[in-house]
mmCIF file of C-alpha atoms in Angstrom:
data_model
loop_
_atom_site.group_PDB
_atom_site.id
_atom_site.type_symbol
_atom_site.label_atom_id
_atom_site.label_comp_id
_atom_site.label_asym_id
_atom_site.label_seq_id
_atom_site.Cartn_x
_atom_site.Cartn_y
_atom_site.Cartn_z
ATOM 1 C CA MET A 1 11.587 -16.455 12.694
ATOM 2 C CA ARG A 2 8.928 -15.173 11.255
ATOM 3 C CA THR A 3 6.460 -17.648 8.590
ATOM 4 C CA SER A 4 4.299 -14.932 7.211
ATOM 5 C CA LEU A 5 3.963 -11.130 6.030
ATOM 6 C CA ASN A 6 0.920 -9.689 7.208
ATOM 7 C CA ILE A 7 -0.945 -6.641 3.922
ATOM 8 C CA SER A 8 -3.408 -5.037 4.680
ATOM 9 C CA THR A 9 -5.342 -1.902 1.892
ATOM 10 C CA TRP A 10 -7.719 -0.061 3.287
ATOM 11 C CA ASN A 11 -9.150 3.334 1.563
ATOM 12 C CA VAL A 12 -9.743 5.587 5.032
ATOM 13 C CA GLY A 13 -11.820 8.747 3.058
ATOM 14 C CA GLY A 14 -9.150 11.047 4.758
ATOM 15 C CA LEU A 15 -6.882 10.412 7.461
ATOM 16 C CA ILE A 16 -6.850 13.742 9.402
ATOM 17 C CA SER A 17 -9.663 16.710 9.385
ATOM 18 C CA GLU A 18 -10.651 19.147 11.732
ATOM 19 C CA ASN A 19 -12.788 16.927 14.078
ATOM 20 C CA HIS A 20 -10.084 13.769 13.844
ATOM 21 C CA ASP A 21 -6.903 13.091 13.762
ATOM 22 C CA LYS A 22 -6.708 8.896 12.962
ATOM 23 C CA THR A 23 -3.411 8.816 13.295
ATOM 24 C CA THR A 24 -3.581 9.723 16.892
ATOM 25 C CA ASP A 25 -5.984 7.740 17.540
ATOM 26 C CA PRO A 26 -5.790 4.434 19.619
ATOM 27 C CA SER A 27 -8.818 3.174 18.243
ATOM 28 C CA PHE A 28 -7.453 3.639 14.691
ATOM 29 C CA LEU A 29 -4.224 2.459 15.003
ATOM 30 C CA ALA A 30 -4.858 -0.431 16.505
ATOM 31 C CA GLU A 31 -6.398 -1.763 13.032
ATOM 32 C CA PHE A 32 -2.616 -2.072 12.262
ATOM 33 C CA LYS A 33 -0.765 -3.860 14.898
ATOM 34 C CA ASN A 34 -0.285 -6.977 12.845
ATOM 35 C CA ASP A 35 0.804 -6.069 9.849
ATOM 36 C CA ASP A 36 3.739 -5.249 8.778
ATOM 37 C CA LEU A 37 1.907 -3.296 4.772
ATOM 38 C CA ILE A 38 0.021 -1.325 5.108
ATOM 39 C CA PHE A 39 -1.469 0.476 2.015
ATOM 40 C CA LEU A 40 -4.159 2.999 2.346
ATOM 41 C CA THR A 41 -5.736 5.194 -0.107
ATOM 42 C CA GLU A 42 -7.814 8.224 -0.244
ATOM 43 C CA THR A 43 -5.725 9.999 3.248
ATOM 44 C CA HIS A 44 -6.843 13.604 1.389
ATOM 45 C CA ALA A 45 -3.200 14.297 2.817
ATOM 46 C CA GLY A 46 -0.507 16.587 1.427
ATOM 47 C CA TYR A 47 3.415 16.213 1.292
ATOM 48 C CA ASP A 48 3.346 19.031 3.604
ATOM 49 C CA SER A 49 0.928 17.352 6.236
ATOM 50 C CA ILE A 50 2.349 15.584 9.507
ATOM 51 C CA VAL A 51 1.834 11.677 10.086
ATOM 52 C CA SER A 52 3.636 9.484 11.841
ATOM 53 C CA PHE A 53 2.520 6.512 12.878
ATOM 54 C CA GLU A 54 4.498 4.179 15.755
ATOM 55 C CA ASP A 55 7.464 1.544 14.175
ATOM 56 C CA PHE A 56 6.395 2.598 10.612
ATOM 57 C CA GLN A 57 7.612 4.474 8.376
ATOM 58 C CA TYR A 58 5.736 6.314 6.088
ATOM 59 C CA TYR A 59 5.322 7.235 2.096
ATOM 60 C CA PRO A 60 3.015 10.298 0.741
ATOM 61 C CA PHE A 61 2.262 9.919 -2.226
ATOM 62 C CA CYS A 62 -0.077 13.103 -3.140
ATOM 63 C CA ARG A 63 -2.053 15.168 -5.376
ATOM 64 C CA THR A 64 -1.833 18.876 -5.526
ATOM 65 C CA LYS A 65 -4.530 20.628 -3.963
ATOM 66 C CA SER A 66 -7.470 21.484 -5.341
ATOM 67 C CA LYS A 67 -8.829 24.795 -6.236
ATOM 68 C CA ASN A 68 -10.612 24.972 -3.106
ATOM 69 C CA ASN A 69 -7.713 24.089 -1.251
ATOM 70 C CA ARG A 70 -8.091 20.959 -0.146
ATOM 71 C CA TYR A 71 -6.520 17.653 -0.642
ATOM 72 C CA PHE A 72 -8.275 14.924 -2.580
ATOM 73 C CA GLY A 73 -7.036 11.120 -3.441
ATOM 74 C CA GLY A 74 -3.258 9.971 -2.189
ATOM 75 C CA LEU A 75 -1.956 7.148 -1.215
ATOM 76 C CA GLY A 76 0.374 6.502 1.340
ATOM 77 C CA ILE A 77 2.550 3.139 2.059
ATOM 78 C CA LEU A 78 3.521 2.875 5.318
ATOM 79 C CA ILE A 79 6.691 -0.416 5.849
ATOM 80 C CA ARG A 80 7.395 -1.340 9.189
ATOM 81 C CA ASN A 81 10.891 -1.307 10.029
ATOM 82 C CA SER A 82 12.232 -4.496 10.550
ATOM 83 C CA ILE A 83 11.953 -5.702 6.771
ATOM 84 C CA ARG A 84 12.367 -2.204 5.336
ATOM 85 C CA LYS A 85 15.592 -3.301 4.043
ATOM 86 C CA GLY A 86 13.323 -5.920 2.502
ATOM 87 C CA VAL A 87 11.030 -3.716 0.551
ATOM 88 C CA LYS A 88 11.867 -2.053 -2.595
ATOM 89 C CA PHE A 89 10.479 1.025 -4.304
ATOM 90 C CA GLN A 90 10.400 0.612 -8.290
ATOM 91 C CA ASN A 91 9.807 3.810 -8.962
ATOM 92 C CA ASP A 92 7.001 3.622 -11.218
ATOM 93 C CA GLY A 93 3.446 5.643 -10.870
ATOM 94 C CA THR A 94 2.032 8.452 -8.902
ATOM 95 C CA SER A 95 -0.685 9.066 -6.859
ATOM 96 C CA GLU A 96 -2.894 6.989 -8.711
ATOM 97 C CA TYR A 97 -0.515 3.575 -8.049
ATOM 98 C CA GLN A 98 2.556 2.508 -7.005
ATOM 99 C CA TRP A 99 5.070 -0.587 -7.477
ATOM 100 C CA LEU A 100 6.970 -1.759 -4.773
ATOM 101 C CA LYS A 101 9.670 -5.147 -4.999
ATOM 102 C CA LEU A 102 9.168 -7.423 -1.886
ATOM 103 C CA CYS A 103 12.683 -9.014 -2.336
ATOM 104 C CA LYS A 104 13.443 -12.711 -2.361
ATOM 105 C CA GLU A 105 16.387 -13.562 -0.701
ATOM 106 C CA PHE A 106 15.152 -10.896 2.492
ATOM 107 C CA PHE A 107 11.833 -12.682 2.805
ATOM 108 C CA ASN A 108 12.547 -16.399 1.275
ATOM 109 C CA PHE A 109 10.308 -16.402 -1.625
ATOM 110 C CA LYS A 110 11.005 -18.052 -4.841
ATOM 111 C CA ARG A 111 10.764 -15.262 -7.001
ATOM 112 C CA ASP A 112 10.332 -11.549 -6.233
ATOM 113 C CA ILE A 113 6.964 -10.337 -5.632
ATOM 114 C CA PHE A 114 5.818 -6.731 -7.422
ATOM 115 C CA ILE A 115 3.150 -6.205 -5.136
ATOM 116 C CA CYS A 116 0.729 -2.438 -6.795
ATOM 117 C CA ILE A 117 -0.774 -0.028 -4.711
ATOM 118 C CA VAL A 118 -4.450 0.978 -6.484
ATOM 119 C CA TYR A 119 -6.399 4.067 -6.016
ATOM 120 C CA TYR A 120 -8.807 4.353 -9.686
ATOM 121 C CA ALA A 121 -11.259 7.093 -9.214
ATOM 122 C CA PRO A 122 -14.448 6.582 -10.331
ATOM 123 C CA LYS A 123 -13.994 9.644 -12.650
ATOM 124 C CA CYS A 124 -10.895 9.129 -14.361
ATOM 125 C CA SER A 125 -8.612 10.615 -17.212
ATOM 126 C CA ILE A 126 -6.656 8.118 -17.491
ATOM 127 C CA ASP A 127 -6.953 3.857 -17.991
ATOM 128 C CA LEU A 128 -5.297 2.673 -15.006
ATOM 129 C CA ILE A 129 -5.819 -0.875 -16.384
ATOM 130 C CA GLU A 130 -3.784 -0.398 -19.586
ATOM 131 C CA ILE A 131 -1.032 1.105 -17.680
ATOM 132 C CA LEU A 132 -1.007 -1.645 -14.991
ATOM 133 C CA GLU A 133 -0.771 -4.207 -17.169
ATOM 134 C CA LYS A 134 2.187 -2.641 -19.838
ATOM 135 C CA ASP A 135 4.318 -2.516 -16.915
ATOM 136 C CA ILE A 136 3.351 -6.195 -16.724
ATOM 137 C CA ILE A 137 4.132 -7.558 -19.252
ATOM 138 C CA GLU A 138 6.900 -4.825 -20.084
ATOM 139 C CA LYS A 139 8.187 -4.855 -16.342
ATOM 140 C CA TYR A 140 7.573 -7.093 -13.517
ATOM 141 C CA GLY A 141 5.944 -10.133 -15.017
ATOM 142 C CA LYS A 142 9.186 -11.468 -16.096
ATOM 143 C CA LYS A 143 10.343 -10.400 -13.037
ATOM 144 C CA GLY A 144 8.689 -12.264 -10.815
ATOM 145 C CA GLU A 145 4.961 -12.516 -9.424
ATOM 146 C CA ILE A 146 2.521 -10.118 -8.876
ATOM 147 C CA ILE A 147 -0.347 -9.013 -6.472
ATOM 148 C CA LEU A 148 -2.714 -5.976 -6.697
ATOM 149 C CA LEU A 149 -4.054 -4.131 -4.223
ATOM 150 C CA GLY A 150 -6.694 -0.887 -3.772
ATOM 151 C CA ASP A 151 -10.126 0.804 -4.979
ATOM 152 C CA PHE A 152 -10.369 -0.150 -8.051
ATOM 153 C CA ASN A 153 -14.462 1.635 -8.497
ATOM 154 C CA ALA A 154 -14.846 -1.794 -10.718
ATOM 155 C CA ARG A 155 -17.532 -4.423 -9.861
ATOM 156 C CA THR A 156 -16.973 -7.538 -10.856
ATOM 157 C CA GLY A 157 -19.834 -9.756 -10.142
ATOM 158 C CA ASN A 158 -19.347 -13.767 -10.085
ATOM 159 C CA ASP A 159 -18.056 -13.406 -13.239
ATOM 160 C CA CYS A 160 -14.906 -15.544 -14.154
ATOM 161 C CA ASP A 161 -11.389 -14.253 -14.508
ATOM 162 C CA PHE A 162 -10.170 -17.514 -16.014
ATOM 163 C CA ILE A 163 -10.920 -19.129 -19.070
ATOM 164 C CA GLU A 164 -13.522 -21.862 -18.448
ATOM 165 C CA GLY A 165 -12.195 -25.846 -19.822
ATOM 166 C CA ASP A 166 -8.799 -24.177 -20.485
ATOM 167 C CA ASN A 167 -7.219 -26.872 -22.365
ATOM 168 C CA THR A 168 -4.337 -27.636 -25.470
ATOM 169 C CA ASN A 169 -6.293 -29.076 -27.767
ATOM 170 C CA HIS A 170 -6.252 -26.426 -29.693
ATOM 171 C CA ILE A 171 -2.506 -25.824 -29.699
ATOM 172 C CA PRO A 172 -0.535 -27.039 -32.407
ATOM 173 C CA LEU A 173 1.932 -29.777 -31.717
ATOM 174 C CA ASN A 174 5.154 -28.522 -30.027
ATOM 175 C CA ASN A 175 3.816 -25.313 -28.409
ATOM 176 C CA SER A 176 5.148 -24.821 -24.750
ATOM 177 C CA ASN A 177 4.360 -21.532 -25.148
ATOM 178 C CA TYR A 178 1.292 -21.498 -23.571
ATOM 179 C CA ASN A 179 0.225 -21.189 -20.660
ATOM 180 C CA LEU A 180 -3.186 -23.280 -18.975
ATOM 181 C CA ASP A 181 -4.985 -21.486 -16.506
ATOM 182 C CA ILE A 182 -4.417 -23.663 -13.109
ATOM 183 C CA LEU A 183 -7.315 -22.339 -11.334
ATOM 184 C CA ASN A 184 -10.672 -23.671 -12.391
ATOM 185 C CA GLU A 185 -12.604 -22.481 -9.616
ATOM 186 C CA ARG A 186 -14.821 -20.413 -9.278
ATOM 187 C CA ARG A 187 -15.523 -17.640 -6.494
ATOM 188 C CA ALA A 188 -18.239 -16.365 -4.812
ATOM 189 C CA SER A 189 -19.416 -12.206 -4.694
ATOM 190 C CA CYS A 190 -21.988 -10.914 -2.352
ATOM 191 C CA ASP A 191 -22.078 -8.443 -5.437
ATOM 192 C CA ASN A 192 -23.810 -9.651 -8.569
ATOM 193 C CA THR A 193 -23.357 -6.524 -10.369
ATOM 194 C CA VAL A 194 -21.238 -6.380 -12.999
ATOM 195 C CA ASP A 195 -19.980 -3.005 -14.890
ATOM 196 C CA SER A 196 -17.627 -2.044 -17.700
ATOM 197 C CA ARG A 197 -14.819 -1.319 -15.080
ATOM 198 C CA GLY A 198 -15.513 -4.397 -13.862
ATOM 199 C CA LYS A 199 -15.474 -6.195 -17.634
ATOM 200 C CA ASP A 200 -12.151 -4.519 -18.386
ATOM 201 C CA LEU A 201 -10.429 -5.714 -14.993
ATOM 202 C CA LEU A 202 -11.761 -9.228 -15.597
ATOM 203 C CA ASP A 203 -10.238 -9.118 -18.540
ATOM 204 C CA PHE A 204 -7.162 -8.171 -17.565
ATOM 205 C CA CYS A 205 -6.693 -11.048 -15.329
ATOM 206 C CA ILE A 206 -7.781 -13.642 -18.130
ATOM 207 C CA CYS A 207 -5.077 -12.349 -19.867
ATOM 208 C CA ASN A 208 -2.486 -12.176 -17.682
ATOM 209 C CA GLN A 209 -3.260 -14.925 -15.431
ATOM 210 C CA ILE A 210 -4.115 -13.478 -12.130
ATOM 211 C CA ARG A 211 -6.950 -13.824 -10.316
ATOM 212 C CA ILE A 212 -9.267 -11.424 -7.596
ATOM 213 C CA LEU A 213 -8.662 -13.196 -4.147
ATOM 214 C CA ASN A 214 -12.348 -11.982 -2.960
ATOM 215 C CA GLY A 215 -14.638 -14.726 -2.887
ATOM 216 C CA ARG A 216 -11.585 -17.120 -2.930
ATOM 217 C CA ILE A 217 -9.664 -17.896 -0.018
ATOM 218 C CA LEU A 218 -9.734 -18.996 3.453
ATOM 219 C CA GLY A 219 -11.530 -15.627 5.661
ATOM 220 C CA ASN A 220 -13.601 -14.538 2.301
ATOM 221 C CA SER A 221 -15.256 -17.610 1.083
ATOM 222 C CA THR A 222 -18.329 -15.680 0.269
ATOM 223 C CA GLY A 223 -17.264 -12.702 -1.037
ATOM 224 C CA LYS A 224 -18.312 -10.024 1.307
ATOM 225 C CA HIS A 225 -19.370 -6.514 0.192
ATOM 226 C CA THR A 226 -16.503 -3.826 0.937
ATOM 227 C CA CYS A 227 -18.894 -1.184 0.137
ATOM 228 C CA PHE A 228 -21.635 0.393 1.604
ATOM 229 C CA LYS A 229 -23.363 3.081 0.737
ATOM 230 C CA TYR A 230 -26.726 5.314 1.133
ATOM 231 C CA ASN A 231 -27.893 3.628 -2.030
ATOM 232 C CA GLY A 232 -26.344 -0.467 -1.449
ATOM 233 C CA CYS A 233 -23.338 -2.203 -1.155
ATOM 234 C CA SER A 234 -20.756 -3.148 -3.262
ATOM 235 C CA VAL A 235 -17.511 -5.153 -3.803
ATOM 236 C CA VAL A 236 -15.462 -2.678 -5.271
ATOM 237 C CA ASP A 237 -11.805 -3.422 -3.525
ATOM 238 C CA TYR A 238 -9.910 -6.043 -4.370
ATOM 239 C CA VAL A 239 -6.949 -8.057 -3.560
ATOM 240 C CA LEU A 240 -5.406 -9.541 -7.130
ATOM 241 C CA ALA A 241 -2.899 -11.923 -6.999
ATOM 242 C CA SER A 242 -0.764 -14.111 -9.984
ATOM 243 C CA GLU A 243 -2.271 -17.810 -9.935
ATOM 244 C CA GLN A 244 1.290 -19.377 -8.924
ATOM 245 C CA LEU A 245 0.880 -17.160 -5.504
ATOM 246 C CA PHE A 246 -1.920 -18.858 -4.290
ATOM 247 C CA CYS A 247 -0.391 -22.077 -2.309
ATOM 248 C CA ASN A 248 1.321 -18.849 -1.163
ATOM 249 C CA ILE A 249 -1.773 -16.919 0.565
ATOM 250 C CA LEU A 250 -2.921 -18.374 3.899
ATOM 251 C CA TYR A 251 -6.004 -16.308 3.987
ATOM 252 C CA MET A 252 -7.835 -13.405 3.009
ATOM 253 C CA CYS A 253 -9.860 -11.467 4.993
ATOM 254 C CA VAL A 254 -12.388 -8.074 4.716
ATOM 255 C CA SER A 255 -13.327 -6.468 7.794
ATOM 256 C CA ASP A 256 -16.446 -4.814 8.865
ATOM 257 C CA PHE A 257 -17.869 -1.488 8.459
ATOM 258 C CA LYS A 258 -16.669 0.939 10.552
ATOM 259 C CA ALA A 259 -17.646 4.454 10.206
ATOM 260 C CA THR A 260 -15.410 6.356 11.972
ATOM 261 C CA PHE A 261 -12.264 4.693 10.182
ATOM 262 C CA SER A 262 -13.684 5.577 6.614
ATOM 263 C CA ASP A 263 -16.979 6.875 4.667
ATOM 264 C CA CYS A 264 -17.581 3.830 3.087
ATOM 265 C CA HIS A 265 -15.322 1.276 3.047
ATOM 266 C CA CYS A 266 -13.949 -2.183 4.518
ATOM 267 C CA LYS A 267 -10.222 -2.411 5.207
ATOM 268 C CA LEU A 268 -8.479 -5.511 3.625
ATOM 269 C CA SER A 269 -6.407 -8.180 5.029
ATOM 270 C CA PHE A 270 -4.472 -11.288 4.122
ATOM 271 C CA LYS A 271 -1.360 -13.458 4.662
ATOM 272 C CA LEU A 272 1.591 -13.936 2.643
ATOM 273 C CA LEU A 273 3.453 -17.057 3.652
ATOM 274 C CA ALA A 274 7.105 -15.770 3.837
ATOM 275 C CA SER A 275 10.551 -16.981 6.496
ATOM 276 C CA PHE A 276 12.283 -13.946 7.398
ATOM 277 C CA THR A 277 14.171 -12.358 10.942
ATOM 278 C CA ASN A 278 13.151 -9.100 11.798
ATOM 279 C CA GLU A 279 15.599 -6.443 12.277
ATOM 280 C CA ASN A 280 16.472 -5.124 15.118
ATOM 281 C CA THR A 281 15.184 -1.455 14.621
ATOM 282 C CA ASN A 282 17.103 0.058 17.180
ATOM 283 C CA SER A 283 20.332 0.910 16.360
ATOM 284 C CA ASN A 284 19.429 1.131 12.322
ATOM 285 C CA LEU A 285 18.204 4.489 12.230
ATOM 286 C CA LYS A 286 16.736 5.550 8.459
ATOM 287 C CA ASP A 287 18.743 7.262 6.607
ATOM 288 C CA PHE A 288 16.454 10.598 6.050
ATOM 289 C CA PRO A 289 20.030 12.616 5.050
ATOM 290 C CA THR A 290 19.860 11.027 2.183
ATOM 291 C CA ARG A 291 16.048 11.204 1.561
ATOM 292 C CA TYR A 292 15.572 15.009 1.335
ATOM 293 C CA GLU A 293 17.050 17.929 -1.399
ATOM 294 C CA TRP A 294 19.146 20.918 0.853
ATOM 295 C CA ASN A 295 18.180 24.531 -0.205
ATOM 296 C CA GLU A 296 19.372 27.588 1.370
ATOM 297 C CA GLU A 297 16.064 29.430 -0.147
ATOM 298 C CA LYS A 298 14.250 26.938 2.203
ATOM 299 C CA SER A 299 15.816 27.837 5.620
ATOM 300 C CA ILE A 300 14.116 30.402 6.781
ATOM 301 C CA SER A 301 11.181 27.924 6.218
ATOM 302 C CA PHE A 302 12.462 24.979 7.654
ATOM 303 C CA GLN A 303 13.056 27.633 10.725
ATOM 304 C CA ASN A 304 9.802 28.456 11.251
ATOM 305 C CA ALA A 305 8.222 24.615 10.962
ATOM 306 C CA PHE A 306 10.099 24.160 14.410
ATOM 307 C CA ALA A 307 6.982 26.924 15.143
ATOM 308 C CA HIS A 308 3.970 24.363 13.759
ATOM 309 C CA PRO A 309 2.296 23.327 17.095
ATOM 310 C CA ALA A 310 2.550 19.588 16.315
ATOM 311 C CA ILE A 311 5.968 20.455 16.675
ATOM 312 C CA GLN A 312 6.461 22.517 19.650
ATOM 313 C CA ASN A 313 3.845 20.439 21.844
ATOM 314 C CA GLU A 314 7.518 17.070 20.435
ATOM 315 C CA LEU A 315 9.322 19.487 21.614
ATOM 316 C CA LYS A 316 7.271 20.516 25.163
ATOM 317 C CA ASN A 317 7.163 16.623 25.599
ATOM 318 C CA PHE A 318 10.791 15.937 25.128
ATOM 319 C CA LYS A 319 12.356 18.596 27.673
ATOM 320 C CA THR A 320 9.933 17.548 30.568
ATOM 321 C CA GLU A 321 10.171 13.821 29.525
ATOM 322 C CA ASP A 322 12.616 11.517 31.887
ATOM 323 C CA ILE A 323 15.966 10.353 30.093
ATOM 324 C CA SER A 324 18.330 7.943 31.584
ATOM 325 C CA PHE A 325 21.821 8.346 30.790
ATOM 326 C CA ASP A 326 22.182 4.334 29.696
ATOM 327 C CA SER A 327 22.152 2.995 25.847
ATOM 328 C CA ALA A 328 18.328 2.374 25.916
ATOM 329 C CA GLY A 329 17.089 6.236 26.843
ATOM 330 C CA ILE A 330 20.264 7.576 24.940
ATOM 331 C CA ASN A 331 18.728 5.529 21.638
ATOM 332 C CA GLN A 332 15.087 6.893 22.542
ATOM 333 C CA ALA A 333 15.742 10.018 22.907
ATOM 334 C CA THR A 334 17.807 9.951 19.526
ATOM 335 C CA LYS A 335 15.349 8.309 18.180
ATOM 336 C CA THR A 336 12.249 11.309 18.878
ATOM 337 C CA ILE A 337 14.965 13.924 17.766
ATOM 338 C CA HIS A 338 15.570 12.199 14.480
ATOM 339 C CA SER A 339 11.753 11.805 14.478
ATOM 340 C CA LEU A 340 10.928 15.931 14.596
ATOM 341 C CA PHE A 341 13.803 16.450 12.074
ATOM 342 C CA GLU A 342 12.296 14.543 9.595
ATOM 343 C CA LYS A 343 8.587 16.172 10.528
ATOM 344 C CA VAL A 344 9.932 19.346 9.594
ATOM 345 C CA CYS A 345 11.935 17.823 6.261
ATOM 346 C CA LYS A 346 8.689 16.934 5.208
ATOM 347 C CA ILE A 347 7.279 20.426 5.440
ATOM 348 C CA THR A 348 10.204 22.271 4.079
ATOM 349 C CA LEU A 349 11.569 20.171 1.425
ATOM 350 C CA LYS A 350 12.007 18.173 -1.406
ATOM 351 C CA LYS A 351 11.917 14.153 -0.978
ATOM 352 C CA LYS A 352 14.597 12.662 -3.275
ATOM 353 C CA LYS A 353 13.237 9.677 -4.975
ATOM 354 C CA GLU A 354 15.058 6.182 -4.009
ATOM 355 C CA LYS A 355 17.190 4.626 -6.467
ATOM 356 C CA SER A 356 15.065 2.231 -8.634
ATOM 357 C CA GLU A 357 17.062 -1.528 -7.840
ATOM 358 C CA ASN A 358 16.250 -4.156 -10.344
#
């Protein structure tokens, strides 16, 4: 029986480049060995990129290629196989943000938790904070608690994200619709700067009773810097949560900056109180036949995709592998073949959208 859920977010500044494939780097993968849910921003990958993490299912949300034939931005969500049944995509979002639901029945929460990964680019044509607020007011805030995490490119300094001295003295008698701010402790931050987007984020927090974890939670009580650039350090990566969730968050950590794994950002991690049993994944393969749309016009490209160097390398390893003809060996061989076909599907076929489960 598990008693907590480990969640992390990281702006990795690209997963795969000509000189470094982080998805095959043991040191990079070791960063996530204890995580159950991983939210990556700025993956710089496309739907045709081959990304695989052992024991995880990977869900990319990518931008189209730029004019110079490169990928920028993009999100990558990794869900550990053993908890996949408890996580539902909500089909709300783009390559800049995505909503998921952590099911109360699976994790034994009091209410469902709606968690959103965010990459709010420095130059963005949309008001992402306004979009998130609309989602919360019209949909998710009524159904459960909220967690937002990722790179907001917003600097909030030490300013309040709650109403100081909040009380009901100004409220008419017998009006029980006003919810007082529960949390009235100021947070700490190593970054004293407040910019315009930071002010918008603070107003968003105040209006929706959502609070910043950075600088408030055991493990990051000082509000450590999350971004390191040549012209200075800042806090732009956050974990935000509903006030009611604070008693369920055991700790939050900002890892040390590692230039090998990100251009300028630190990994953020936190532990959420839960109660669940890991699913046995040996006989519970992913339902990939229902996740891709077959197109006869793609039949040739589907076959040609098996000539991809990465696929050929895996096929070669599979052919030379010593497979035992017992239950464990056959299950492992089936899992390997399944993984190969799924990678080919990612290269050539369109992914079916999962139906939202309310």
